[in-house]
Coordinates of C-alpha atoms in Angstrom, one line a residue:
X1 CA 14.9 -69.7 -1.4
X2 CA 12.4 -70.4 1.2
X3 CA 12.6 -69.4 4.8
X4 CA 11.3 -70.4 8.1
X5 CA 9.2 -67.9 8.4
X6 CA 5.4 -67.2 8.2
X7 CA 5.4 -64.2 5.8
X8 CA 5.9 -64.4 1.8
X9 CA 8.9 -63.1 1.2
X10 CA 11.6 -62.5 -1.6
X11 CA 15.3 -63.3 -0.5
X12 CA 16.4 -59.7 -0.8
X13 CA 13.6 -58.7 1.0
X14 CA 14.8 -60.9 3.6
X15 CA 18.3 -60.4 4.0
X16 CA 17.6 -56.6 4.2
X17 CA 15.0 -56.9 7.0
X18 CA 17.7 -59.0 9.0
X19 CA 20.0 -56.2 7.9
X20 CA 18.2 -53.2 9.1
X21 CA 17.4 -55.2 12.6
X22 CA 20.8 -54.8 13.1
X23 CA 21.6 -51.4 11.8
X24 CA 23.9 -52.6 8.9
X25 CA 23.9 -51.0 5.4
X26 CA 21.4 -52.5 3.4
X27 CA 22.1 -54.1 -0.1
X28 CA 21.0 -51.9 -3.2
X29 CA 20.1 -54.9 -5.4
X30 CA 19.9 -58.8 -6.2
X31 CA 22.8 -58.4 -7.9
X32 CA 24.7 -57.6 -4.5
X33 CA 23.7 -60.5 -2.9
X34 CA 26.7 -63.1 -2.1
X35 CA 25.6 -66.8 -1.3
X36 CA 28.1 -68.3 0.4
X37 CA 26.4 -71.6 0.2
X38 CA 23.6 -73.4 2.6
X39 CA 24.0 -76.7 4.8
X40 CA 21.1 -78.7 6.2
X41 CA 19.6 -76.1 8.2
X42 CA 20.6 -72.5 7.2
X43 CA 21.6 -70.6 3.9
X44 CA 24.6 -68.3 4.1
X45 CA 25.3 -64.8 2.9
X46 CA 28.3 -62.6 2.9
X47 CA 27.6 -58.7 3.3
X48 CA 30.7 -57.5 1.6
X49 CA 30.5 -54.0 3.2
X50 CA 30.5 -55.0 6.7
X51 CA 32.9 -58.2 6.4
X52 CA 29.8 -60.1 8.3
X53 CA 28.0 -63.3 7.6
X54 CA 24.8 -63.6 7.4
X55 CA 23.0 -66.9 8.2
X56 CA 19.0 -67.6 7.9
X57 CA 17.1 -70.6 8.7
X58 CA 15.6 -72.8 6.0
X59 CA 11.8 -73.6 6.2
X60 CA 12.5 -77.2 4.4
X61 CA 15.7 -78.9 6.0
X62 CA 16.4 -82.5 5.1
X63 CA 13.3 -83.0 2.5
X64 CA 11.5 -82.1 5.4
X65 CA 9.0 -79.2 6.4
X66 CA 11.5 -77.3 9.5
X67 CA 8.8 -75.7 12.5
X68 CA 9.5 -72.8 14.2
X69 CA 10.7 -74.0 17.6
X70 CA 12.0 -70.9 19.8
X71 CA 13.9 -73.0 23.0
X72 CA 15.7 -75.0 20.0
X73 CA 16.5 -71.9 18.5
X74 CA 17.4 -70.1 21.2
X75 CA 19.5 -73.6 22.7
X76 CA 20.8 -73.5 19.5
X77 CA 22.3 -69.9 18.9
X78 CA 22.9 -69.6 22.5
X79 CA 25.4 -72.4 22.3
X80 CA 26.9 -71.3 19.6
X81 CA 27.9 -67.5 21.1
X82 CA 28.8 -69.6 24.1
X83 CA 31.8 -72.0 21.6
X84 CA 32.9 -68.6 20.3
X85 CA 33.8 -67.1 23.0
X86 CA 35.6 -70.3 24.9
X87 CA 36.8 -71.1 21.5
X88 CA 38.7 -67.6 21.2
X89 CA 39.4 -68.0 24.8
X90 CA 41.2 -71.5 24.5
X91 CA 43.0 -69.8 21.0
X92 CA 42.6 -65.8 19.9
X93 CA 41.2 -65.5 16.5
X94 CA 39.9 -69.4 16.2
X95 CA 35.9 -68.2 15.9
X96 CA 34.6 -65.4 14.9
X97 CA 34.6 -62.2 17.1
X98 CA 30.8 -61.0 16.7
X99 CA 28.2 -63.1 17.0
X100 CA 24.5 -61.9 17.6
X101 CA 21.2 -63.5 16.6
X102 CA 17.7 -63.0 16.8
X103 CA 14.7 -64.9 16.9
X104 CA 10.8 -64.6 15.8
X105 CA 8.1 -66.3 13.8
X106 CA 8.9 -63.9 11.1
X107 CA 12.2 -63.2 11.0
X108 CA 15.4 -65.8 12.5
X109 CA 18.8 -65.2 11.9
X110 CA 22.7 -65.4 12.9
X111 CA 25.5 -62.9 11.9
X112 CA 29.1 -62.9 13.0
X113 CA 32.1 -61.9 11.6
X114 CA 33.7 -63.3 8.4
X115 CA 37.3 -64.8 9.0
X116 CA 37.7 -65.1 5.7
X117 CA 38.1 -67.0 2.6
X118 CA 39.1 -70.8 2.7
X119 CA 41.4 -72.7 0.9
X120 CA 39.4 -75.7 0.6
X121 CA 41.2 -79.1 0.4
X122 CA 41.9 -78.8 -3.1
X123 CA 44.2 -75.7 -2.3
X124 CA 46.4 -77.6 0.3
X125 CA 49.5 -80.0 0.2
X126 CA 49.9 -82.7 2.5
X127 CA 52.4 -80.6 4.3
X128 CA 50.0 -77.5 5.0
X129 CA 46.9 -80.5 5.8
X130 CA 49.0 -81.6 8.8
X131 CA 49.9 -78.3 10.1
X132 CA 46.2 -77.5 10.0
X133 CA 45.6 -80.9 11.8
X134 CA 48.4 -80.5 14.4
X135 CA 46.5 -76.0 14.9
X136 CA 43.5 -78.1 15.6
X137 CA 44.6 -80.5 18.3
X138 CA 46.7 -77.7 19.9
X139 CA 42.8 -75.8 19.7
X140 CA 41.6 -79.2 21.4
X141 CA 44.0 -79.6 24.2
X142 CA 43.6 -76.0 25.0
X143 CA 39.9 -76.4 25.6
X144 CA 40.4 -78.7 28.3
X145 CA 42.0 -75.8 30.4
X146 CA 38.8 -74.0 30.1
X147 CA 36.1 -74.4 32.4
X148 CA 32.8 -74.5 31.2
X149 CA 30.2 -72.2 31.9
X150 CA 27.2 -74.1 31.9
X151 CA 26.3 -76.8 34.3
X152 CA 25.6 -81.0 32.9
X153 CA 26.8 -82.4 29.7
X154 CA 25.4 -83.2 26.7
X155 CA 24.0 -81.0 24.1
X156 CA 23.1 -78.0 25.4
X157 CA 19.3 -76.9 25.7
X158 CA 17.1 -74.4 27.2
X159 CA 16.2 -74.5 31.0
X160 CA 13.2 -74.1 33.5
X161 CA 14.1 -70.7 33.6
X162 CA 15.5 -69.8 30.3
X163 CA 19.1 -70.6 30.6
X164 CA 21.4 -73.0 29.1
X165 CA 22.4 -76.2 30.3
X166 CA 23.5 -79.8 29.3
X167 CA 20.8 -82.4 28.6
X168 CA 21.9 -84.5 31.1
X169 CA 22.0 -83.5 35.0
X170 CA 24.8 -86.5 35.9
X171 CA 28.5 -87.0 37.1
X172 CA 30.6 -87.2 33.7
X173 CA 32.6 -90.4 35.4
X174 CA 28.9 -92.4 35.9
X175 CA 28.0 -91.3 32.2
X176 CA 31.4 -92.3 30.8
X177 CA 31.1 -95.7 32.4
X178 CA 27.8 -96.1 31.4
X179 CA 28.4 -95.2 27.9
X180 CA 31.6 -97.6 28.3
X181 CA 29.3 -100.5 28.8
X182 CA 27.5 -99.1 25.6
X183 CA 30.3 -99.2 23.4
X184 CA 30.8 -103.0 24.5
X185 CA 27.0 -103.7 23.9
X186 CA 27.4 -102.3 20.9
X187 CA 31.1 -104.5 19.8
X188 CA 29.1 -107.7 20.6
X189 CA 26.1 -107.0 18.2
X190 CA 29.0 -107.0 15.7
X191 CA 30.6 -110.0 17.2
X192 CA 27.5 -112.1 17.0
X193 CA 26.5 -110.6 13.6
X194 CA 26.2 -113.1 10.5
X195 CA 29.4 -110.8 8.9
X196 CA 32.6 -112.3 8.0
X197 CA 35.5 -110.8 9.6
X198 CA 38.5 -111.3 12.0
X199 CA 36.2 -111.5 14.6
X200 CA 38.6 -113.1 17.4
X201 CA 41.2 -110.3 16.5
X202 CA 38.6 -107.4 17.2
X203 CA 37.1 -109.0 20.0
X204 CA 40.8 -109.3 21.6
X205 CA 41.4 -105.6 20.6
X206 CA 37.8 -104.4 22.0
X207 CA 39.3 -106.6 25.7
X208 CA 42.3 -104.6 25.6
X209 CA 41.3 -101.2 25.0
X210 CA 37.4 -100.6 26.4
X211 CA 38.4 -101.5 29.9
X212 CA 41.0 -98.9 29.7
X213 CA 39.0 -96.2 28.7
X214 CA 40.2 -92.6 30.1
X215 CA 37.6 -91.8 33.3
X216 CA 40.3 -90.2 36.0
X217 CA 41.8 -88.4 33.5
X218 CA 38.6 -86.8 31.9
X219 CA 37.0 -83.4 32.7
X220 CA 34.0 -81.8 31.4
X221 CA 34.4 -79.0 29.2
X222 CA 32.5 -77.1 26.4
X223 CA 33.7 -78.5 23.1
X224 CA 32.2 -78.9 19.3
X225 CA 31.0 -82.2 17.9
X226 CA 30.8 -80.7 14.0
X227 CA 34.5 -79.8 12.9
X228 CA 33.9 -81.0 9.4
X229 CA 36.3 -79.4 6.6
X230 CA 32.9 -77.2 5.7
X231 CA 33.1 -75.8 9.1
X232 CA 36.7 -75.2 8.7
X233 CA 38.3 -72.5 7.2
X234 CA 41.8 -73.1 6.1
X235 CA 43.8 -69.4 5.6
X236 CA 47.0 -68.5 5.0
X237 CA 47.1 -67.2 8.8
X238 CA 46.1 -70.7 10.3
X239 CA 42.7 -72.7 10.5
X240 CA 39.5 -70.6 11.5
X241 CA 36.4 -72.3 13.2
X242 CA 32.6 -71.4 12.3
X243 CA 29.2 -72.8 12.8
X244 CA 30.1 -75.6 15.5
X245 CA 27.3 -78.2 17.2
X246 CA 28.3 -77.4 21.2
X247 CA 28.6 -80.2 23.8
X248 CA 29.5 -80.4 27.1
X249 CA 31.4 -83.6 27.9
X250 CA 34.6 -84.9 27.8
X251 CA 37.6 -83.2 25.9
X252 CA 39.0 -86.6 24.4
X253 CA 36.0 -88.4 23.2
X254 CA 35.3 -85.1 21.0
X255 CA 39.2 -84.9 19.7
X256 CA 38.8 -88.9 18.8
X257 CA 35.6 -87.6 16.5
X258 CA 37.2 -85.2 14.9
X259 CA 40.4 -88.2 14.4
X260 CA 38.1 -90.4 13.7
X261 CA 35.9 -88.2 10.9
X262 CA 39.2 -86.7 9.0
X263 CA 41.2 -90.4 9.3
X264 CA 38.3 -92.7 8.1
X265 CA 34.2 -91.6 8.0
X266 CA 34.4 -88.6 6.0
X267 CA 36.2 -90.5 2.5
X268 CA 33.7 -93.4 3.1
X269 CA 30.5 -91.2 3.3
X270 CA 31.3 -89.0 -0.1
X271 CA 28.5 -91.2 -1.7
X272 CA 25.4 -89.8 0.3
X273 CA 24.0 -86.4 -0.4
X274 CA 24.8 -84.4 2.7
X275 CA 28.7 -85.4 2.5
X276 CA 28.8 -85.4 -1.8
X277 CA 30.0 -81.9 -2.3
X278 CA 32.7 -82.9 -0.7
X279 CA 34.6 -85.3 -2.9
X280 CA 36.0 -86.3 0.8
X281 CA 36.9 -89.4 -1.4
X282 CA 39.5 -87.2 -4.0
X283 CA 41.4 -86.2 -0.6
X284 CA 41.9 -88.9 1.5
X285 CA 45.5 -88.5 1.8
X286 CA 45.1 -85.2 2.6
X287 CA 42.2 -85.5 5.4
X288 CA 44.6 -88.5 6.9
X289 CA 47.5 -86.0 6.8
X290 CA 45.2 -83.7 9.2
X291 CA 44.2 -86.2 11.2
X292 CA 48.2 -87.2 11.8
X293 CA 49.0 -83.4 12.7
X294 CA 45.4 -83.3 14.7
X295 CA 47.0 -86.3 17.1
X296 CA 50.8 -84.7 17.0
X297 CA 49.4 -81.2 18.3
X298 CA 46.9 -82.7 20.7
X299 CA 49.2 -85.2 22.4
X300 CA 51.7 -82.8 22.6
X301 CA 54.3 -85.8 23.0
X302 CA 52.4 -87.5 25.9
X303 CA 52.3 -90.7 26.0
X304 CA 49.2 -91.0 28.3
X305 CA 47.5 -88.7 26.0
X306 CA 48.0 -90.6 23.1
X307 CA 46.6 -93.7 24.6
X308 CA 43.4 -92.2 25.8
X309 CA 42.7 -90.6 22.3
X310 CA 43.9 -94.6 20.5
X311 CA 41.2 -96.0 22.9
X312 CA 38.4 -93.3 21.9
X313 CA 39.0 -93.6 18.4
X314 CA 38.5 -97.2 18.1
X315 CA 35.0 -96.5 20.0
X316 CA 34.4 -94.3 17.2
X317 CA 35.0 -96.7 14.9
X318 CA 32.6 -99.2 16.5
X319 CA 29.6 -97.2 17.3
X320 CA 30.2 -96.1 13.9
X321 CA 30.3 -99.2 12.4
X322 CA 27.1 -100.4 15.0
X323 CA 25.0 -97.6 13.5
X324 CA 25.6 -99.1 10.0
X325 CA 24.4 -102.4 11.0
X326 CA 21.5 -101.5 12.9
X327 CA 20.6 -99.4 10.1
X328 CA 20.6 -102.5 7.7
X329 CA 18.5 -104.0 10.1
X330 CA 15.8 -101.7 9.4
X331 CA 12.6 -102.1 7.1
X332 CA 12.6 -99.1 5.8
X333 CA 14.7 -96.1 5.9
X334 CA 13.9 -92.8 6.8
X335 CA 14.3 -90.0 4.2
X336 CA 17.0 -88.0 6.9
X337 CA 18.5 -91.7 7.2
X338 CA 19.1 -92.0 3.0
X339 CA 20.8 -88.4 2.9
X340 CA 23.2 -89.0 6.1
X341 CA 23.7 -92.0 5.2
X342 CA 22.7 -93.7 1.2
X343 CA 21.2 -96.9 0.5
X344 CA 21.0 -100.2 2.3
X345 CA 24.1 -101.0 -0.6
X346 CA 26.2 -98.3 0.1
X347 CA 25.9 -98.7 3.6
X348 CA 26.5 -102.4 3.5
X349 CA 29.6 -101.5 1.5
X350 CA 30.4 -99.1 4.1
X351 CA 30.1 -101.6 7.2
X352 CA 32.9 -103.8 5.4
X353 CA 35.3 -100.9 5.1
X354 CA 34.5 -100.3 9.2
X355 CA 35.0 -104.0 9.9
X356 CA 38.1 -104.1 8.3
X357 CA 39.4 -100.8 9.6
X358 CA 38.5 -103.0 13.2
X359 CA 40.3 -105.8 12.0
X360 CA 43.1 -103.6 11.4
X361 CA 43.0 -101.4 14.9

């Protein structure tokens, strides 16, 4: 295990310094330590006695040596305790309870509650995926009754005098008609591309739909972009929440992601190294199933609703299916670029599976 820190440093040694920093029983041995697993950036501990979880930053993230950045840190921690508390506002119980971090060149770290164990996908039917699916689009639609607390949109990052804001300092209509005329950039490069597929059927769909996306109907709120089933845990009390990526922006373009991820990108991606422990691929009936319930429990049987979340998924699908072209485009990939994403091969493979789902939209 290596951290981001400057000091050498054994795990245990570590884990205890974050420990006693925060005035929690300290573990006796190695043998006590319980990994819960790492992701990209952070690996993850569980400290049994307290029922906490214990998170630590990673000096090497993506093949790549990490540097101690505190406003990135701080952005990104901050935004996190700010989702857990709208998140448990919007729906008791959906994030953890505690969350507290700290930040220095020696020692960085999260800890918040544990919610519990998860049953994975393996451990559900199609029955309990939906009824996950159709808690999380309840979560969603509750979200949008919340106003944010930090001013712009965008991911979140540190301001001129240390507090947290959106990225961006512009009216959410202007930036969803700009990123409207984006979207339609974006269809035409696949239009004009030298690949073989329905094109006067997508371009007919793309006529229909972009025009109409949602702008009256939009307001901004403070919402997760990462709702992956790793960030996910699935109990026999209902779904749980952790470790979100914060945005401000608009409620419906974020529920169409996480439509979007569970009905299509997350079974075609189980090839690449960050998605393969996974096996999104073995479940695809299952993460459709979520995605179903996810649209039944945002929706909430309106019709309007329903359109506006149709119109963002299909952007989805083409700024997804965009990124893969541009990507094939490029001389060389990046080493970030092959883990997200694979090989030129797999990611041509991929593009046909997008320009079909388009074909079929």
């Amino acid at each position: 295990m290596e951290f981001l820190t400057k000091q050498s440093i054994t795990e245990l040694e570590q884990i205890n310094r974050a420990l006693e920093n925060e005035r929690v029983n300290l573990l006796a041995g190695e043998s006590d330590i319980k990994r819960l697993g790492e992701g990209a950036w952070h690996y993850a501990y569980l400290i049994e006695s307290d029922q906490l979880v214990l998170r630590i930053p990673k000096k090497f993230a993506y093949d790549q040596a990490v540097d101690f950045n505190r406003d990135q840190l701080m952005a990104e921690y901050g935004s996190t305790e700010a989702f857990y508390k709208t998140a448990n506002q919007a729906q008791k119980g959906m994030c953890p309870e505690h969350f507290n971090y700290f930040i220095n060149e020696d020692l960085t770290y999260t800890i918040e509650t544990y919610v519990g164990a998860t049953l994975g996908l393996e451990g559900q039917t199609q029955p309990q995926s939906r009824q996950y699916g159709r808690e999380m689009g309840e979560f969603f639609r509750a979200l949008e009754e919340i106003d944010p607390p930090y001013e712009g949109i965008g991911y979140l990052e540190i301001g001129e005098n240390g507090e947290l804001k959106g990225g961006l300092d512009m009216d959410l209509s202007a930036c969803i008609v700009e990123e409207r005329e984006e979207y339609e950039g974006e269809l035409q490069v696949l239009l004009s591309s030298a690949y073989a597929f329905n094109k006067e059927k997508v371009a007919a769909t793309g006529k229909k739909l972009i025009p109409n996306r949602s702008i009256d109907h939009e307001k901004r709120i403070l919402t997760n972009q990462d709702t992956s089933p790793e960030n996910l845990i699935f109990t026999k009390s209902g779904v749980k929440m952790i470790d979100p990526f914060p945005i401000l922006y608009t409620g419906t373009s974020l529920a169409a992601n996480h439509v979007f991820n569970y009905h299509t990108f997350f079974q075609t991606v189980y090839d690449t190294r960050r998605y393969a422990k996974g096996n999104y691929h073995r479940h695809a009936p299952l993460l459709r199933a979520h995605a179903d319930g996810f649209i039944d429990g945002y929706a909430q049987g309106s019709i309007q609703k329903q359109t506006d979340l149709h119109i963002e998924v299909f952007l989805k699908l083409v700024t997804m299916a965009h990124t893969h072209f541009e990507l094939l485009q490029e001389d060389r990939l990046t080493q970030e670029q092959i883990i997200r994403f694979g090989t030129k091969e797999q990611i041509e493979k991929r593009l046909y599976i997008y320009l079909a789902e388009l074909e079929n939209f």
